[in-house]
C-alpha cells in the first residue's frame, strides 16, 4: 500500500488523513506536539464511529481498517520517509510554512508530490527556496475537506509537466473534486468569491437594507441551495431562455448597480 504524509494534525490535517485512509492509503500524520497527535487520533476515531453509525462511511474499508491505516508521529523524518504525497497543513504564516517546507525538502523523495493547504499565499512565495520546488503544488481544500470535496490546485512556476495531472488524478482517486488555478493570485478562487460576497453582505447590513438573520436566510434558503447544485454561469445560462438564448458572455457588465 502506498503511503502519504500529513504534516499538521489540526482540522484540515485530520480530514486529509481520513480521506486517504478511506481510499486505501497508509497515512502518517505528524505534529510537533505529542498531545496534538493523541487528540487528532481520538477525534478521527470518533468521526469514523459516527460516520459508520449514520451510514456515511467513505470507501470500502471498515472503520477499524481505516483507523488502523492512520499512524501518528512526532518524528518528521519518519513521517516523510517513503511518502509518495506530502500535504502540509500548518498555520497560514509565510515564514512558518517556508521553514516546514525546507525541512520536508531535505527528506522527501525527489519524485514525491509536496503540497500545501495554503489558502491565500501563492506557490512561488512558498517554495522558491526549495531544491524540489519542481514537485511543489498548492492543494487548497474547502474546509473541512472530508465533507466538502472541492480542492484548488495551483502548481509552482517551476512545476514538472506531470505534476498537475498526477495531483489531479490523485485527488479524484480519493473522491475529491479538483479545479485548476491557472495563474498565481492571492486568495485563490474560492476565497476571493467568498469575500466578494461578504463585502456585499456587510454593505447591505450597514445600509440597513436587511437584517442579519434575513440575510443569512437569503443564502441558506435561496442562493446557497441553488449554488449547491449549479454554479453562477450555468444558472445564468439556464435563466436566459430556451437553449440559453439571449445569454451573452459580456452580460456580466450589466451586474453593477
PDB file of C-alpha atoms in Angstrom:
ATOM      1  CA  UNK A   1       0.000   0.000   0.000  1.00  0.00           C
ATOM      2  CA  UNK A   2       1.306   3.432  -0.928  1.00  0.00           C
ATOM      3  CA  UNK A   3       1.963   5.881   1.876  1.00  0.00           C
ATOM      4  CA  UNK A   4       1.102   9.554   2.251  1.00  0.00           C
ATOM      5  CA  UNK A   5       2.362  12.050   4.830  1.00  0.00           C
ATOM      6  CA  UNK A   6       0.180  14.639   6.554  1.00  0.00           C
ATOM      7  CA  UNK A   7       2.106  17.446   8.279  1.00  0.00           C
ATOM      8  CA  UNK A   8      -0.075  19.215  10.826  1.00  0.00           C
ATOM      9  CA  UNK A   9      -2.845  17.452  12.762  1.00  0.00           C
ATOM     10  CA  UNK A  10      -5.500  20.144  13.067  1.00  0.00           C
ATOM     11  CA  UNK A  11      -8.953  20.011  11.474  1.00  0.00           C
ATOM     12  CA  UNK A  12      -7.582  20.135   7.919  1.00  0.00           C
ATOM     13  CA  UNK A  13      -4.843  17.569   8.547  1.00  0.00           C
ATOM     14  CA  UNK A  14      -7.291  15.153  10.184  1.00  0.00           C
ATOM     15  CA  UNK A  15      -9.664  15.412   7.235  1.00  0.00           C
ATOM     16  CA  UNK A  16      -6.871  14.720   4.744  1.00  0.00           C
ATOM     17  CA  UNK A  17      -5.777  11.700   6.786  1.00  0.00           C
ATOM     18  CA  UNK A  18      -9.328  10.307   6.764  1.00  0.00           C
ATOM     19  CA  UNK A  19      -9.702  10.868   3.021  1.00  0.00           C
ATOM     20  CA  UNK A  20      -6.527   8.981   2.135  1.00  0.00           C
ATOM     21  CA  UNK A  21      -7.229   6.171   4.608  1.00  0.00           C
ATOM     22  CA  UNK A  22     -10.734   5.724   3.155  1.00  0.00           C
ATOM     23  CA  UNK A  23      -9.171   5.379  -0.307  1.00  0.00           C
ATOM     24  CA  UNK A  24      -6.828   2.620   0.878  1.00  0.00           C
ATOM     25  CA  UNK A  25      -3.593   4.528   1.523  1.00  0.00           C
ATOM     26  CA  UNK A  26      -1.334   4.162   4.524  1.00  0.00           C
ATOM     27  CA  UNK A  27      -1.147   7.520   6.331  1.00  0.00           C
ATOM     28  CA  UNK A  28       1.368   9.029   8.705  1.00  0.00           C
ATOM     29  CA  UNK A  29       0.241  12.225  10.388  1.00  0.00           C
ATOM     30  CA  UNK A  30       2.816  14.466  12.076  1.00  0.00           C
ATOM     31  CA  UNK A  31       2.659  17.186  14.672  1.00  0.00           C
ATOM     32  CA  UNK A  32       5.334  18.764  16.854  1.00  0.00           C
ATOM     33  CA  UNK A  33       3.165  18.379  19.991  1.00  0.00           C
ATOM     34  CA  UNK A  34       2.529  14.810  21.260  1.00  0.00           C
ATOM     35  CA  UNK A  35      -0.858  15.811  22.716  1.00  0.00           C
ATOM     36  CA  UNK A  36      -1.937  17.134  19.329  1.00  0.00           C
ATOM     37  CA  UNK A  37      -1.371  13.704  17.806  1.00  0.00           C
ATOM     38  CA  UNK A  38      -3.208  11.955  20.656  1.00  0.00           C
ATOM     39  CA  UNK A  39      -6.156  14.342  20.290  1.00  0.00           C
ATOM     40  CA  UNK A  40      -6.144  14.016  16.486  1.00  0.00           C
ATOM     41  CA  UNK A  41      -6.281  10.219  16.534  1.00  0.00           C
ATOM     42  CA  UNK A  42      -9.015  10.252  19.170  1.00  0.00           C
ATOM     43  CA  UNK A  43     -11.055  12.703  17.099  1.00  0.00           C
ATOM     44  CA  UNK A  44     -10.555  10.671  13.914  1.00  0.00           C
ATOM     45  CA  UNK A  45     -11.781   7.513  15.673  1.00  0.00           C
ATOM     46  CA  UNK A  46     -14.853   9.376  16.951  1.00  0.00           C
ATOM     47  CA  UNK A  47     -15.623  10.724  13.479  1.00  0.00           C
ATOM     48  CA  UNK A  48     -15.301   7.282  11.897  1.00  0.00           C
ATOM     49  CA  UNK A  49     -17.590   5.746  14.523  1.00  0.00           C
ATOM     50  CA  UNK A  50     -20.185   8.459  13.900  1.00  0.00           C
ATOM     51  CA  UNK A  51     -19.941   8.047  10.117  1.00  0.00           C
ATOM     52  CA  UNK A  52     -20.483   4.304  10.466  1.00  0.00           C
ATOM     53  CA  UNK A  53     -23.492   4.850  12.741  1.00  0.00           C
ATOM     54  CA  UNK A  54     -25.214   7.110  10.195  1.00  0.00           C
ATOM     55  CA  UNK A  55     -24.183   5.027   7.182  1.00  0.00           C
ATOM     56  CA  UNK A  56     -21.923   7.616   5.572  1.00  0.00           C
ATOM     57  CA  UNK A  57     -18.554   5.829   5.568  1.00  0.00           C
ATOM     58  CA  UNK A  58     -16.414   6.548   2.519  1.00  0.00           C
ATOM     59  CA  UNK A  59     -14.663   3.777   0.594  1.00  0.00           C
ATOM     60  CA  UNK A  60     -14.982   0.022   1.065  1.00  0.00           C
ATOM     61  CA  UNK A  61     -12.900  -0.413   4.216  1.00  0.00           C
ATOM     62  CA  UNK A  62     -14.410  -0.751   7.683  1.00  0.00           C
ATOM     63  CA  UNK A  63     -13.974   1.995  10.250  1.00  0.00           C
ATOM     64  CA  UNK A  64     -11.381  -0.124  12.055  1.00  0.00           C
ATOM     65  CA  UNK A  65      -9.412  -0.770   8.857  1.00  0.00           C
ATOM     66  CA  UNK A  66      -9.405   2.945   8.066  1.00  0.00           C
ATOM     67  CA  UNK A  67      -8.355   3.892  11.574  1.00  0.00           C
ATOM     68  CA  UNK A  68      -5.553   1.302  11.580  1.00  0.00           C
ATOM     69  CA  UNK A  69      -4.243   2.805   8.312  1.00  0.00           C
ATOM     70  CA  UNK A  70      -3.520   6.109  10.128  1.00  0.00           C
ATOM     71  CA  UNK A  71      -0.389   6.365  12.272  1.00  0.00           C
ATOM     72  CA  UNK A  72       0.567   9.382  14.372  1.00  0.00           C
ATOM     73  CA  UNK A  73       4.151  10.527  14.907  1.00  0.00           C
ATOM     74  CA  UNK A  74       6.221  13.392  16.330  1.00  0.00           C
ATOM     75  CA  UNK A  75       9.170  12.473  14.086  1.00  0.00           C
ATOM     76  CA  UNK A  76       9.068  14.445  10.835  1.00  0.00           C
ATOM     77  CA  UNK A  77      11.682  12.291   9.114  1.00  0.00           C
ATOM     78  CA  UNK A  78       9.720   9.140   9.911  1.00  0.00           C
ATOM     79  CA  UNK A  79       6.522  10.775   8.647  1.00  0.00           C
ATOM     80  CA  UNK A  80       8.025  11.792   5.302  1.00  0.00           C
ATOM     81  CA  UNK A  81      10.091   8.657   4.615  1.00  0.00           C
ATOM     82  CA  UNK A  82       8.634   6.656   1.724  1.00  0.00           C
ATOM     83  CA  UNK A  83       5.690   9.003   1.145  1.00  0.00           C
ATOM     84  CA  UNK A  84       4.517   9.467  -2.442  1.00  0.00           C
ATOM     85  CA  UNK A  85       2.443  12.505  -1.440  1.00  0.00           C
ATOM     86  CA  UNK A  86       3.014  15.066   1.332  1.00  0.00           C
ATOM     87  CA  UNK A  87       0.319  17.510   2.477  1.00  0.00           C
ATOM     88  CA  UNK A  88       1.406  20.409   4.706  1.00  0.00           C
ATOM     89  CA  UNK A  89      -1.305  21.948   6.917  1.00  0.00           C
ATOM     90  CA  UNK A  90       0.447  24.350   9.308  1.00  0.00           C
ATOM     91  CA  UNK A  91      -0.990  27.832  10.070  1.00  0.00           C
ATOM     92  CA  UNK A  92      -1.139  30.418   7.272  1.00  0.00           C
ATOM     93  CA  UNK A  93       2.124  32.171   8.220  1.00  0.00           C
ATOM     94  CA  UNK A  94       4.570  32.506   5.334  1.00  0.00           C
ATOM     95  CA  UNK A  95       7.829  32.073   7.249  1.00  0.00           C
ATOM     96  CA  UNK A  96       6.447  29.120   9.202  1.00  0.00           C
ATOM     97  CA  UNK A  97       5.326  27.363   6.050  1.00  0.00           C
ATOM     98  CA  UNK A  98       8.641  28.058   4.290  1.00  0.00           C
ATOM     99  CA  UNK A  99      10.532  26.677   7.289  1.00  0.00           C
ATOM    100  CA  UNK A 100       8.434  23.494   7.364  1.00  0.00           C
ATOM    101  CA  UNK A 101       8.795  23.062   3.599  1.00  0.00           C
ATOM    102  CA  UNK A 102      12.567  23.401   3.872  1.00  0.00           C
ATOM    103  CA  UNK A 103      12.690  20.595   6.438  1.00  0.00           C
ATOM    104  CA  UNK A 104      10.495  18.389   4.282  1.00  0.00           C
ATOM    105  CA  UNK A 105      12.553  19.246   1.184  1.00  0.00           C
ATOM    106  CA  UNK A 106      15.677  17.783   2.786  1.00  0.00           C
ATOM    107  CA  UNK A 107      13.931  14.467   3.491  1.00  0.00           C
ATOM    108  CA  UNK A 108      11.429  13.836   0.683  1.00  0.00           C
ATOM    109  CA  UNK A 109      11.859  11.573  -2.296  1.00  0.00           C
ATOM    110  CA  UNK A 110      12.544  13.763  -5.360  1.00  0.00           C
ATOM    111  CA  UNK A 111       9.652  12.119  -7.209  1.00  0.00           C
ATOM    112  CA  UNK A 112       7.119  12.700  -4.402  1.00  0.00           C
ATOM    113  CA  UNK A 113       4.456  15.402  -4.574  1.00  0.00           C
ATOM    114  CA  UNK A 114       4.781  18.170  -1.979  1.00  0.00           C
ATOM    115  CA  UNK A 115       1.594  20.146  -1.417  1.00  0.00           C
ATOM    116  CA  UNK A 116       0.364  22.888   0.882  1.00  0.00           C
ATOM    117  CA  UNK A 117      -3.147  23.603   2.119  1.00  0.00           C
ATOM    118  CA  UNK A 118      -2.357  27.327   1.826  1.00  0.00           C
ATOM    119  CA  UNK A 119      -5.487  29.427   1.348  1.00  0.00           C
ATOM    120  CA  UNK A 120      -4.030  32.835   0.477  1.00  0.00           C
ATOM    121  CA  UNK A 121      -0.258  32.597  -0.153  1.00  0.00           C
ATOM    122  CA  UNK A 122       0.843  31.964  -3.747  1.00  0.00           C
ATOM    123  CA  UNK A 123       3.018  28.938  -4.634  1.00  0.00           C
ATOM    124  CA  UNK A 124       6.140  30.866  -5.679  1.00  0.00           C
ATOM    125  CA  UNK A 125       6.354  32.538  -2.265  1.00  0.00           C
ATOM    126  CA  UNK A 126       6.053  29.168  -0.554  1.00  0.00           C
ATOM    127  CA  UNK A 127       8.647  27.184  -2.490  1.00  0.00           C
ATOM    128  CA  UNK A 128      11.173  29.479  -4.214  1.00  0.00           C
ATOM    129  CA  UNK A 129      13.895  28.364  -1.775  1.00  0.00           C
ATOM    130  CA  UNK A 130      13.373  24.608  -2.220  1.00  0.00           C
ATOM    131  CA  UNK A 131      15.577  22.130  -4.045  1.00  0.00           C
ATOM    132  CA  UNK A 132      12.472  20.175  -5.041  1.00  0.00           C
ATOM    133  CA  UNK A 133      10.364  23.183  -5.981  1.00  0.00           C
ATOM    134  CA  UNK A 134       9.578  21.394  -9.251  1.00  0.00           C
ATOM    135  CA  UNK A 135       7.480  18.955  -7.164  1.00  0.00           C
ATOM    136  CA  UNK A 136       5.529  21.652  -5.300  1.00  0.00           C
ATOM    137  CA  UNK A 137       1.853  22.438  -5.766  1.00  0.00           C
ATOM    138  CA  UNK A 138      -0.771  24.102  -3.594  1.00  0.00           C
ATOM    139  CA  UNK A 139      -3.787  21.873  -2.880  1.00  0.00           C
ATOM    140  CA  UNK A 140      -6.171  24.290  -1.168  1.00  0.00           C
ATOM    141  CA  UNK A 141      -9.146  22.364   0.225  1.00  0.00           C
ATOM    142  CA  UNK A 142     -12.581  23.556   1.178  1.00  0.00           C
ATOM    143  CA  UNK A 143     -12.900  23.314   4.943  1.00  0.00           C
ATOM    144  CA  UNK A 144     -13.360  20.601   6.099  1.00  0.00           C
ATOM    145  CA  UNK A 145     -12.004  18.522   3.180  1.00  0.00           C
ATOM    146  CA  UNK A 146     -13.668  15.259   4.253  1.00  0.00           C
ATOM    147  CA  UNK A 147     -17.134  16.758   3.862  1.00  0.00           C
ATOM    148  CA  UNK A 148     -16.551  19.373   1.117  1.00  0.00           C
ATOM    149  CA  UNK A 149     -14.815  17.861  -1.929  1.00  0.00           C
ATOM    150  CA  UNK A 150     -13.539  20.936  -3.794  1.00  0.00           C
ATOM    151  CA  UNK A 151      -9.729  21.295  -3.974  1.00  0.00           C
ATOM    152  CA  UNK A 152      -7.990  24.194  -5.761  1.00  0.00           C
ATOM    153  CA  UNK A 153      -4.724  23.118  -7.383  1.00  0.00           C
ATOM    154  CA  UNK A 154      -2.083  25.778  -8.037  1.00  0.00           C
ATOM    155  CA  UNK A 155       1.292  24.476  -9.278  1.00  0.00           C
ATOM    156  CA  UNK A 156       4.503  26.389  -8.678  1.00  0.00           C
ATOM    157  CA  UNK A 157       6.047  28.221 -11.665  1.00  0.00           C
ATOM    158  CA  UNK A 158       8.787  25.558 -11.655  1.00  0.00           C
ATOM    159  CA  UNK A 159       6.453  22.554 -11.560  1.00  0.00           C
ATOM    160  CA  UNK A 160       7.234  19.492 -13.664  1.00  0.00           C
ATOM    161  CA  UNK A 161       4.765  18.998 -16.552  1.00  0.00           C
ATOM    162  CA  UNK A 162       3.405  15.817 -14.956  1.00  0.00           C
ATOM    163  CA  UNK A 163       2.820  17.333 -11.506  1.00  0.00           C
ATOM    164  CA  UNK A 164      -0.613  18.863 -12.091  1.00  0.00           C
ATOM    165  CA  UNK A 165      -2.029  15.802 -13.923  1.00  0.00           C
ATOM    166  CA  UNK A 166      -0.655  13.485 -11.217  1.00  0.00           C
ATOM    167  CA  UNK A 167      -2.145  15.548  -8.398  1.00  0.00           C
ATOM    168  CA  UNK A 168      -5.458  15.945 -10.216  1.00  0.00           C
ATOM    169  CA  UNK A 169      -5.710  12.177 -10.724  1.00  0.00           C
ATOM    170  CA  UNK A 170      -4.851  11.521  -7.079  1.00  0.00           C
ATOM    171  CA  UNK A 171      -7.493  13.980  -5.833  1.00  0.00           C
ATOM    172  CA  UNK A 172     -10.129  12.276  -7.991  1.00  0.00           C
ATOM    173  CA  UNK A 173      -8.996   8.873  -6.744  1.00  0.00           C
ATOM    174  CA  UNK A 174      -9.657   9.841  -3.118  1.00  0.00           C
ATOM    175  CA  UNK A 175     -13.061  11.296  -4.005  1.00  0.00           C
ATOM    176  CA  UNK A 176     -12.278  14.999  -4.202  1.00  0.00           C
ATOM    177  CA  UNK A 177     -13.269  17.485  -6.914  1.00  0.00           C
ATOM    178  CA  UNK A 178     -10.120  19.294  -8.160  1.00  0.00           C
ATOM    179  CA  UNK A 179     -10.066  22.559 -10.121  1.00  0.00           C
ATOM    180  CA  UNK A 180      -7.005  24.231 -11.631  1.00  0.00           C
ATOM    181  CA  UNK A 181      -5.964  27.762 -10.689  1.00  0.00           C
ATOM    182  CA  UNK A 182      -4.209  28.718 -13.937  1.00  0.00           C
ATOM    183  CA  UNK A 183      -2.172  31.631 -12.591  1.00  0.00           C
ATOM    184  CA  UNK A 184      -0.924  32.830  -9.221  1.00  0.00           C
ATOM    185  CA  UNK A 185      -3.420  35.017  -7.389  1.00  0.00           C
ATOM    186  CA  UNK A 186      -3.697  35.925  -3.716  1.00  0.00           C
ATOM    187  CA  UNK A 187      -6.581  34.117  -2.004  1.00  0.00           C
ATOM    188  CA  UNK A 188      -7.164  31.674  -4.863  1.00  0.00           C
ATOM    189  CA  UNK A 189     -10.672  31.404  -6.321  1.00  0.00           C
ATOM    190  CA  UNK A 190     -12.970  30.191  -3.536  1.00  0.00           C
ATOM    191  CA  UNK A 191     -11.805  32.770  -1.004  1.00  0.00           C
ATOM    192  CA  UNK A 192     -11.983  35.634  -3.497  1.00  0.00           C
ATOM    193  CA  UNK A 193     -15.599  34.767  -4.329  1.00  0.00           C
ATOM    194  CA  UNK A 194     -16.394  34.236  -0.653  1.00  0.00           C
ATOM    195  CA  UNK A 195     -15.002  37.618   0.394  1.00  0.00           C
ATOM    196  CA  UNK A 196     -16.649  39.435  -2.511  1.00  0.00           C
ATOM    197  CA  UNK A 197     -19.936  38.037  -1.221  1.00  0.00           C
ATOM    198  CA  UNK A 198     -19.102  39.036   2.361  1.00  0.00           C
ATOM    199  CA  UNK A 199     -18.265  42.594   1.269  1.00  0.00           C
ATOM    200  CA  UNK A 200     -21.719  42.975  -0.277  1.00  0.00           C
ATOM    201  CA  UNK A 201     -23.367  41.365   2.758  1.00  0.00           C
ATOM    202  CA  UNK A 202     -21.664  43.823   5.104  1.00  0.00           C
ATOM    203  CA  UNK A 203     -22.697  46.675   2.815  1.00  0.00           C
ATOM    204  CA  UNK A 204     -26.347  45.597   2.895  1.00  0.00           C
ATOM    205  CA  UNK A 205     -26.281  45.378   6.700  1.00  0.00           C
ATOM    206  CA  UNK A 206     -24.504  48.719   7.027  1.00  0.00           C
ATOM    207  CA  UNK A 207     -27.121  50.389   4.788  1.00  0.00           C
ATOM    208  CA  UNK A 208     -29.882  48.747   6.881  1.00  0.00           C
ATOM    209  CA  UNK A 209     -31.389  47.069   3.832  1.00  0.00           C
ATOM    210  CA  UNK A 210     -31.978  43.753   5.567  1.00  0.00           C
ATOM    211  CA  UNK A 211     -31.466  42.162   8.975  1.00  0.00           C
ATOM    212  CA  UNK A 212     -28.566  39.830   9.685  1.00  0.00           C
ATOM    213  CA  UNK A 213     -30.968  36.939  10.247  1.00  0.00           C
ATOM    214  CA  UNK A 214     -32.812  37.539   6.962  1.00  0.00           C
ATOM    215  CA  UNK A 215     -29.583  37.969   5.018  1.00  0.00           C
ATOM    216  CA  UNK A 216     -28.378  34.584   6.286  1.00  0.00           C
ATOM    217  CA  UNK A 217     -31.742  33.163   5.175  1.00  0.00           C
ATOM    218  CA  UNK A 218     -31.186  34.576   1.666  1.00  0.00           C
ATOM    219  CA  UNK A 219     -28.121  32.339   1.459  1.00  0.00           C
ATOM    220  CA  UNK A 220     -29.321  29.234   3.331  1.00  0.00           C
ATOM    221  CA  UNK A 221     -32.803  29.104   1.741  1.00  0.00           C
ATOM    222  CA  UNK A 222     -32.014  30.780  -1.587  1.00  0.00           C
ATOM    223  CA  UNK A 223     -28.659  31.198  -3.276  1.00  0.00           C
ATOM    224  CA  UNK A 224     -26.975  28.523  -1.174  1.00  0.00           C
ATOM    225  CA  UNK A 225     -29.462  25.877  -2.248  1.00  0.00           C
ATOM    226  CA  UNK A 226     -29.189  26.880  -5.891  1.00  0.00           C
ATOM    227  CA  UNK A 227     -25.397  27.038  -5.952  1.00  0.00           C
ATOM    228  CA  UNK A 228     -25.121  23.694  -4.170  1.00  0.00           C
ATOM    229  CA  UNK A 229     -26.204  22.155  -7.487  1.00  0.00           C
ATOM    230  CA  UNK A 230     -25.139  24.538 -10.253  1.00  0.00           C
ATOM    231  CA  UNK A 231     -22.683  27.439 -10.484  1.00  0.00           C
ATOM    232  CA  UNK A 232     -23.355  31.077 -11.377  1.00  0.00           C
ATOM    233  CA  UNK A 233     -22.629  30.745 -15.099  1.00  0.00           C
ATOM    234  CA  UNK A 234     -24.781  27.639 -15.512  1.00  0.00           C
ATOM    235  CA  UNK A 235     -27.524  29.437 -13.579  1.00  0.00           C
ATOM    236  CA  UNK A 236     -27.242  32.481 -15.860  1.00  0.00           C
ATOM    237  CA  UNK A 237     -27.347  30.256 -18.924  1.00  0.00           C
ATOM    238  CA  UNK A 238     -30.454  28.400 -17.747  1.00  0.00           C
ATOM    239  CA  UNK A 239     -32.167  31.697 -16.842  1.00  0.00           C
ATOM    240  CA  UNK A 240     -31.565  33.110 -20.309  1.00  0.00           C
ATOM    241  CA  UNK A 241     -34.383  31.313 -22.103  1.00  0.00           C
ATOM    242  CA  UNK A 242     -34.630  28.134 -24.197  1.00  0.00           C
ATOM    243  CA  UNK A 243     -31.215  26.700 -25.022  1.00  0.00           C
ATOM    244  CA  UNK A 244     -29.559  29.696 -23.410  1.00  0.00           C
ATOM    245  CA  UNK A 245     -30.977  32.110 -25.984  1.00  0.00           C
ATOM    246  CA  UNK A 246     -30.207  35.686 -25.076  1.00  0.00           C
ATOM    247  CA  UNK A 247     -27.268  34.755 -22.882  1.00  0.00           C
ATOM    248  CA  UNK A 248     -24.202  36.869 -23.689  1.00  0.00           C
ATOM    249  CA  UNK A 249     -20.673  36.346 -22.479  1.00  0.00           C
ATOM    250  CA  UNK A 250     -20.355  40.037 -21.627  1.00  0.00           C
ATOM    251  CA  UNK A 251     -23.619  40.109 -19.662  1.00  0.00           C
ATOM    252  CA  UNK A 252     -21.530  40.474 -16.510  1.00  0.00           C
ATOM    253  CA  UNK A 253     -21.209  44.172 -17.443  1.00  0.00           C
ATOM    254  CA  UNK A 254     -24.849  44.659 -16.517  1.00  0.00           C
ATOM    255  CA  UNK A 255     -24.295  43.373 -12.966  1.00  0.00           C
ATOM    256  CA  UNK A 256     -23.190  46.684 -11.438  1.00  0.00           C
ATOM    257  CA  UNK A 257     -25.742  48.726  -9.516  1.00  0.00           C
TER     258      UNK A 257
END
